[in-house]
mmCIF file of C-alpha atoms in Angstrom:
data_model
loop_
_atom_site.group_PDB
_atom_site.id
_atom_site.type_symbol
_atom_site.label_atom_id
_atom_site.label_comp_id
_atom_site.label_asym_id
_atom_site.label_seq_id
_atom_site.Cartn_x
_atom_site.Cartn_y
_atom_site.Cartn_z
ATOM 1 C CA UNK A 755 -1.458 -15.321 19.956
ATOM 2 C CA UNK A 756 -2.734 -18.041 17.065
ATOM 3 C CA UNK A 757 0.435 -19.842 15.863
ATOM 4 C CA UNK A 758 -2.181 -21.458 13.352
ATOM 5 C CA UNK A 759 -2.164 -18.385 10.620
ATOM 6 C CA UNK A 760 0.128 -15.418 10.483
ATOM 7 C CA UNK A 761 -1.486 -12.716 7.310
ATOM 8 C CA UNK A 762 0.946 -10.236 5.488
ATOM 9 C CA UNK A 763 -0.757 -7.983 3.652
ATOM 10 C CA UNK A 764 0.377 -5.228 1.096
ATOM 11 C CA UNK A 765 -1.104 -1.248 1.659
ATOM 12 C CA UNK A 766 -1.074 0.442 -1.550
ATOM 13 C CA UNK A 767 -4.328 -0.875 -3.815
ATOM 14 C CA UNK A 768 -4.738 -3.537 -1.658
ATOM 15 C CA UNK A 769 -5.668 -2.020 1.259
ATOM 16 C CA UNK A 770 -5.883 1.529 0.314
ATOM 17 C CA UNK A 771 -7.482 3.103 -3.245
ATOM 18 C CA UNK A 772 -4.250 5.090 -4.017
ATOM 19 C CA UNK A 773 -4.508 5.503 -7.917
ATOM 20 C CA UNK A 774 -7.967 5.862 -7.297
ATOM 21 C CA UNK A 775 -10.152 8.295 -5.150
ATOM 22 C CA UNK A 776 -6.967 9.105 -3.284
ATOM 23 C CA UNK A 777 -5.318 10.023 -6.408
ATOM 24 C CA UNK A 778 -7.801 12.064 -7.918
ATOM 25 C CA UNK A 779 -8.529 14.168 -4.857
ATOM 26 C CA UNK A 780 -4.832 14.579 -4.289
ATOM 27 C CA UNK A 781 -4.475 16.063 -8.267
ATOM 28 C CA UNK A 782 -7.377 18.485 -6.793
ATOM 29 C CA UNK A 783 -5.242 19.328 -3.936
ATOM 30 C CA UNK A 784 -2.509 21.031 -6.303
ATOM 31 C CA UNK A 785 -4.894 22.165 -8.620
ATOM 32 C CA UNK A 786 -5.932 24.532 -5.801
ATOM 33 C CA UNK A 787 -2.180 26.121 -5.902
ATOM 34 C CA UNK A 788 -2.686 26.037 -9.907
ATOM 35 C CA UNK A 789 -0.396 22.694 -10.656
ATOM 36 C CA UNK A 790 -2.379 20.968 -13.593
ATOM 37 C CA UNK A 791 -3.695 17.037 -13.473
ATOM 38 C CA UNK A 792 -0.791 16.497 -16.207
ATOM 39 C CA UNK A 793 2.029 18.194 -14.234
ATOM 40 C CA UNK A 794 1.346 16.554 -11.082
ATOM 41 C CA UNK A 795 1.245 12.960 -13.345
ATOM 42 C CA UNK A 796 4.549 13.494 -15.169
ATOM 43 C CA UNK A 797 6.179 14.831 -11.766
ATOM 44 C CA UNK A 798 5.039 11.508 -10.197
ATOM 45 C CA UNK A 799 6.119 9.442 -13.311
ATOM 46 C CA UNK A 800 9.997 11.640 -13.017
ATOM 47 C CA UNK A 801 10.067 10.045 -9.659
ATOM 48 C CA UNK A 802 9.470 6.547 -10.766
ATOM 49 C CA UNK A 803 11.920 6.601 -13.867
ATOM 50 C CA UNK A 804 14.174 8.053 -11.251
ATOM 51 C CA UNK A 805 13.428 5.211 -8.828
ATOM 52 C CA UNK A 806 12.865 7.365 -6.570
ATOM 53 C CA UNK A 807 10.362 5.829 -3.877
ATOM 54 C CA UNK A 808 6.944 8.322 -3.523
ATOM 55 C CA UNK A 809 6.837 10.822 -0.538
ATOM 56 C CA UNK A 810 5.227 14.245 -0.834
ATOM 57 C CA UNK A 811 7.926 16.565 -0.369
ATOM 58 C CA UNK A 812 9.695 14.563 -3.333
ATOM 59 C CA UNK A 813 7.083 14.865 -5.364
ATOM 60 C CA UNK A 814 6.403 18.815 -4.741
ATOM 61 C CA UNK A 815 10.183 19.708 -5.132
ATOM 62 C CA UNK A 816 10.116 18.001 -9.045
ATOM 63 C CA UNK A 817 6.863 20.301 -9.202
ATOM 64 C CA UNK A 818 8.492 23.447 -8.206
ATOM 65 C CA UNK A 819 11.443 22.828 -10.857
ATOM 66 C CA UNK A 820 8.319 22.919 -13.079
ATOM 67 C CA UNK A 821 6.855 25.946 -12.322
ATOM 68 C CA UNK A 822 7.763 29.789 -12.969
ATOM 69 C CA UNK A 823 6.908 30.829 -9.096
ATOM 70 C CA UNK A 824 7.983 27.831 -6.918
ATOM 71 C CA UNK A 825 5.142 26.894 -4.326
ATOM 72 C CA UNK A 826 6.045 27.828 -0.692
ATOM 73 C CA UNK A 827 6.716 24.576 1.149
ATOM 74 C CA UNK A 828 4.884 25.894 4.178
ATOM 75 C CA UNK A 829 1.940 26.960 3.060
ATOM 76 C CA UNK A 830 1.553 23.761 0.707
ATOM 77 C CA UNK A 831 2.532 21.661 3.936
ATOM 78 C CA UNK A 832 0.547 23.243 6.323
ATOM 79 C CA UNK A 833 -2.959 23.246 2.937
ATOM 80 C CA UNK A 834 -1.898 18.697 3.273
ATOM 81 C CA UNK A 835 -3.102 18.661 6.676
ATOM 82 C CA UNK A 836 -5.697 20.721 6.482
ATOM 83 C CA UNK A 837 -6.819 18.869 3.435
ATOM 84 C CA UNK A 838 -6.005 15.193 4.297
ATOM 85 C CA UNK A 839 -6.816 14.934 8.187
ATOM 86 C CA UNK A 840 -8.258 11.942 8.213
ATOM 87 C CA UNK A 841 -7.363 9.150 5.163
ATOM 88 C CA UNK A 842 -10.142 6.176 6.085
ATOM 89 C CA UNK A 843 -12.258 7.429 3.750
ATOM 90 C CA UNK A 844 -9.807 5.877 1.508
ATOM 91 C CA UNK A 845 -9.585 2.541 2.552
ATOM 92 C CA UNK A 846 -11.254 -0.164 0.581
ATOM 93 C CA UNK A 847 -14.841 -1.117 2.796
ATOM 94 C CA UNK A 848 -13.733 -4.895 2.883
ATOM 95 C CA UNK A 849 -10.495 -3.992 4.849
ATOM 96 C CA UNK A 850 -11.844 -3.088 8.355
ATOM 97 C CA UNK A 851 -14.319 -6.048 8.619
ATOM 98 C CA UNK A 852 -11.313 -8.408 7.128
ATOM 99 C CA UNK A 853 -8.688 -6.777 10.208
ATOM 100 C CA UNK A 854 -11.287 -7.238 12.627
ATOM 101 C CA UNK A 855 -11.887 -10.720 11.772
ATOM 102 C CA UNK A 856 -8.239 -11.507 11.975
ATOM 103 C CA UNK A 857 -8.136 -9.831 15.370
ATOM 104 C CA UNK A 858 -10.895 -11.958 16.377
ATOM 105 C CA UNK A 859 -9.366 -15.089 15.500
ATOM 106 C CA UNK A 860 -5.736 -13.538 17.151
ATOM 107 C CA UNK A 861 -4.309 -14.109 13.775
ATOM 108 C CA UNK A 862 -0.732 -11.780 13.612
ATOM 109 C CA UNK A 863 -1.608 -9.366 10.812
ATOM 110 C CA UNK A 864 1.523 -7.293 8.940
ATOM 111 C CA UNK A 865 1.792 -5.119 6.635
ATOM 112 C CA UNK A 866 4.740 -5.628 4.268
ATOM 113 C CA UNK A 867 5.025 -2.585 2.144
ATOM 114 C CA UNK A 868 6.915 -0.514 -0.658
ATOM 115 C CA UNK A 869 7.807 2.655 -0.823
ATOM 116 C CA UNK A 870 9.301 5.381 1.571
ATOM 117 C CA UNK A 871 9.017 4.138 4.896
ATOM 118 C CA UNK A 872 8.040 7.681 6.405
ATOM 119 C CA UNK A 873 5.274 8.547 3.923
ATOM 120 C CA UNK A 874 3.773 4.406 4.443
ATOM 121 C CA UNK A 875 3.649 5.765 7.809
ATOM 122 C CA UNK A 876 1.638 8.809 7.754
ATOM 123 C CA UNK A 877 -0.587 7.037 5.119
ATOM 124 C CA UNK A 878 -1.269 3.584 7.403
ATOM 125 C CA UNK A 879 -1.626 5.775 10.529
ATOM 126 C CA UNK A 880 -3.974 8.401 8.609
ATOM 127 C CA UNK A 881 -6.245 5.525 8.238
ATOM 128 C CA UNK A 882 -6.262 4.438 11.775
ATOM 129 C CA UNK A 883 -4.894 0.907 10.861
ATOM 130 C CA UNK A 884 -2.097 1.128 13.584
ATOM 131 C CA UNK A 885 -4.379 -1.478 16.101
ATOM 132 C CA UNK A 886 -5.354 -3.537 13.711
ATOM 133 C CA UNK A 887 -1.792 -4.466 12.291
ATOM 134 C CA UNK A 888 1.499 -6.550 14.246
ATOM 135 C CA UNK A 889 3.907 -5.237 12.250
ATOM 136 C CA UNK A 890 4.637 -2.953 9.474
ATOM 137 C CA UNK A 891 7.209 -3.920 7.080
ATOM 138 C CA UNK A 892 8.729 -1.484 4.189
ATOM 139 C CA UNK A 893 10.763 -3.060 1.227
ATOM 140 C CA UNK A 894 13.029 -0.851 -0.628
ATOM 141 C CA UNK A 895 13.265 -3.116 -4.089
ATOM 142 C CA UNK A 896 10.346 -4.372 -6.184
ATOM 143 C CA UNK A 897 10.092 -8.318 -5.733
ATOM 144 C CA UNK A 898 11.765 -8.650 -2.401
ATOM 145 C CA UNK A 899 8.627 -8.652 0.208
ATOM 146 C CA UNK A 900 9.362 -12.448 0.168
ATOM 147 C CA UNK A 901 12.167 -11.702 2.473
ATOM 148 C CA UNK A 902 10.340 -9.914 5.112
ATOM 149 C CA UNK A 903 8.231 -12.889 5.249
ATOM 150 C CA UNK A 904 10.219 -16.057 5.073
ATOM 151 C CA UNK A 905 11.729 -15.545 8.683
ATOM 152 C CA UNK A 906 8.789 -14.646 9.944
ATOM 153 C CA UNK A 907 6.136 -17.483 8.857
ATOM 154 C CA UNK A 908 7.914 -20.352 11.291
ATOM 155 C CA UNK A 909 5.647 -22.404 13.345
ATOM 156 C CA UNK A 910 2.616 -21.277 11.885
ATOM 157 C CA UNK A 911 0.626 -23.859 9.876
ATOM 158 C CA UNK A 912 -0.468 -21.650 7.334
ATOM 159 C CA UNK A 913 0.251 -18.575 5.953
ATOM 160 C CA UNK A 914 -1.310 -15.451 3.801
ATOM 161 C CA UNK A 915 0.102 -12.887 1.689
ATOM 162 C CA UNK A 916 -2.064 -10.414 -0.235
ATOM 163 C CA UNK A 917 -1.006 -7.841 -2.865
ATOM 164 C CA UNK A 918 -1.890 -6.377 -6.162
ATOM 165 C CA UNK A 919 1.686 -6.610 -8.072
ATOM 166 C CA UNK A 920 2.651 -9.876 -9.517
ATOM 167 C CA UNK A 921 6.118 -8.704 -8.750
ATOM 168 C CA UNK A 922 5.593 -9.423 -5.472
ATOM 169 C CA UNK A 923 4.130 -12.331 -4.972
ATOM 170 C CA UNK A 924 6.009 -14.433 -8.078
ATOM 171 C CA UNK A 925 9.432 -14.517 -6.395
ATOM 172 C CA UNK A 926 7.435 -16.691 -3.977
ATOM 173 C CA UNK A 927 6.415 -19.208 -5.887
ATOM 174 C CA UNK A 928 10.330 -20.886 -5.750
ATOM 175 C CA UNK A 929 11.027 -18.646 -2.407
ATOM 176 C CA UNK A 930 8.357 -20.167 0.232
ATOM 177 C CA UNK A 931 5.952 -21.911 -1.839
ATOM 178 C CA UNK A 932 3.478 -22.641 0.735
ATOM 179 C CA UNK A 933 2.718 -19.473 1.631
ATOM 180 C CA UNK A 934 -0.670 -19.092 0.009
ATOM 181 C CA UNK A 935 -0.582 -16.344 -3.066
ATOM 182 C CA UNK A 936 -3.403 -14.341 -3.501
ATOM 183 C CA UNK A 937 -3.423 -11.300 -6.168
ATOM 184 C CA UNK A 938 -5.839 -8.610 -5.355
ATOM 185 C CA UNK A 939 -7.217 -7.420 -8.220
ATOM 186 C CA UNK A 940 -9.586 -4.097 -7.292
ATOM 187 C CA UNK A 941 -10.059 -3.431 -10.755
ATOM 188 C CA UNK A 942 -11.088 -6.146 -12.947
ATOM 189 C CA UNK A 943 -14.086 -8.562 -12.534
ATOM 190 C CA UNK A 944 -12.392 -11.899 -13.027
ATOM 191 C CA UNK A 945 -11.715 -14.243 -10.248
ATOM 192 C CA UNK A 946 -10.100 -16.978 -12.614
ATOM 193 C CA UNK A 947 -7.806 -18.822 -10.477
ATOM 194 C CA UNK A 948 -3.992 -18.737 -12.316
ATOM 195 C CA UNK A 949 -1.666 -21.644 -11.525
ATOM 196 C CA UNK A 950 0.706 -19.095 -9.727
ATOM 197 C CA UNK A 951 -1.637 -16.795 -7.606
ATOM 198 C CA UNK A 952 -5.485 -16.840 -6.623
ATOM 199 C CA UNK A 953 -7.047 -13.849 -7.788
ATOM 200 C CA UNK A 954 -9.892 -11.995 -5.785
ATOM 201 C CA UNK A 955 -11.502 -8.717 -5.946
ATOM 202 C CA UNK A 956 -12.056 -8.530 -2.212
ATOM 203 C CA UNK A 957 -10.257 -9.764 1.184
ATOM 204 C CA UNK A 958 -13.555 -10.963 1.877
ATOM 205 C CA UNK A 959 -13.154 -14.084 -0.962
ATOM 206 C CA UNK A 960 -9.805 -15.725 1.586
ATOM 207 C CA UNK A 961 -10.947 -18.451 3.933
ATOM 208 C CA UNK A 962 -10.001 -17.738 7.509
ATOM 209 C CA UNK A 963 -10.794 -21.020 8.813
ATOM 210 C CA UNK A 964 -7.993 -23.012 9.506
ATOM 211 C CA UNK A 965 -9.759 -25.949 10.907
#
């Protein structure tokens, strides 16, 4: 293994196009059992001001309180799978050349997470990221990924940590501070460098060299 860079890297719109493509095909999904666009948005949103963290089967029992015929979990279970068997399609095309590149070099490559660690899961093995990645990490509170990484960065000379909330990577800036910050920002054009974080718009923009 290369003790010269260790990578952490978050899943959700960093890896993965979840309030994107995913998203909008997964609002088709339910629209096939007759669950409007708007429903299945404010049943996700009752989760979040609930802070309750995303999985499927919590988001299709808030949509059953909503409906006059509840959906039968079966069926709507068994519709998923057929639906989503395979969830590369997903993944952003800079990830697979980036993981490969880090498996190249031997670099230890983790995924450090939020949300429901059974739904992360399904999602990171749907995408067939499972050999690519060391270790998969799930944090249960907003700004506290900095603790799955500080005891795991020693005796490497540099490390990496990639994700798109601010939330995330600010606590870090007083936490471990030379862990190298970069805020993916899928989304937006601008690559201005802040005086926290590096924004990027692709893994592709982070030097791997550590010569």
């Amino acid at each position: 293994m290369n003790r010269s860079l260790i990578c952490f890297l978050d899943f959700d719109n960093t890896l993965f196009d979840t309030i994107g493509a995913f998203w909008s095909d997964y609002k088709k999904f339910y629209a096939s059992f007759g669950v409007t666009p708007q429903m299945c948005d404010e049943a996700h949103h009752e989760l979040k001001i609930a802070h309750i963290k995303y999985h499927f089967d919590h988001h299709l029992r808030i949509i059953n309180r909503r409906l006059p015929t509840p959906l039968p979990l079966d069926d709507v279970h068994r519709a998923f799978a057929d639906a989503f068997p395979d969830l590369s399609k997903y993944l952003f095309p800079d990830v697979l050349p980036f993981l490969r590149r880090l498996q190249t070099l031997g670099t230890p490559t983790l995924i450090v997470s939020y949300g429901d660690p059974d739904w992360q899961e399904y999602k990171i093995n749907a995408v067939g990221l499972f050999p690519y990645i060391t270790e998969r990490l799930y944090s249960g509170e907003h700004g506290d990924k900095y603790s799955f990484i500080l005891p795991r960065i020693k005796g490497y000379q540099r490390a990496i940590f990639v994700d798109d909330d601010i939330r995330e990577l600010d606590p870090m800036v007083q936490k471990i501070p030379t862990v190298e910050r970069y805020v993916m920002n899928r989304r937006t054009k601008s690559t201005q460098e802040g005086i926290a974080h590096r924004p990027i718009t692709t893994l592709a923009a982070i030097p791997l060299d550590t010569a």
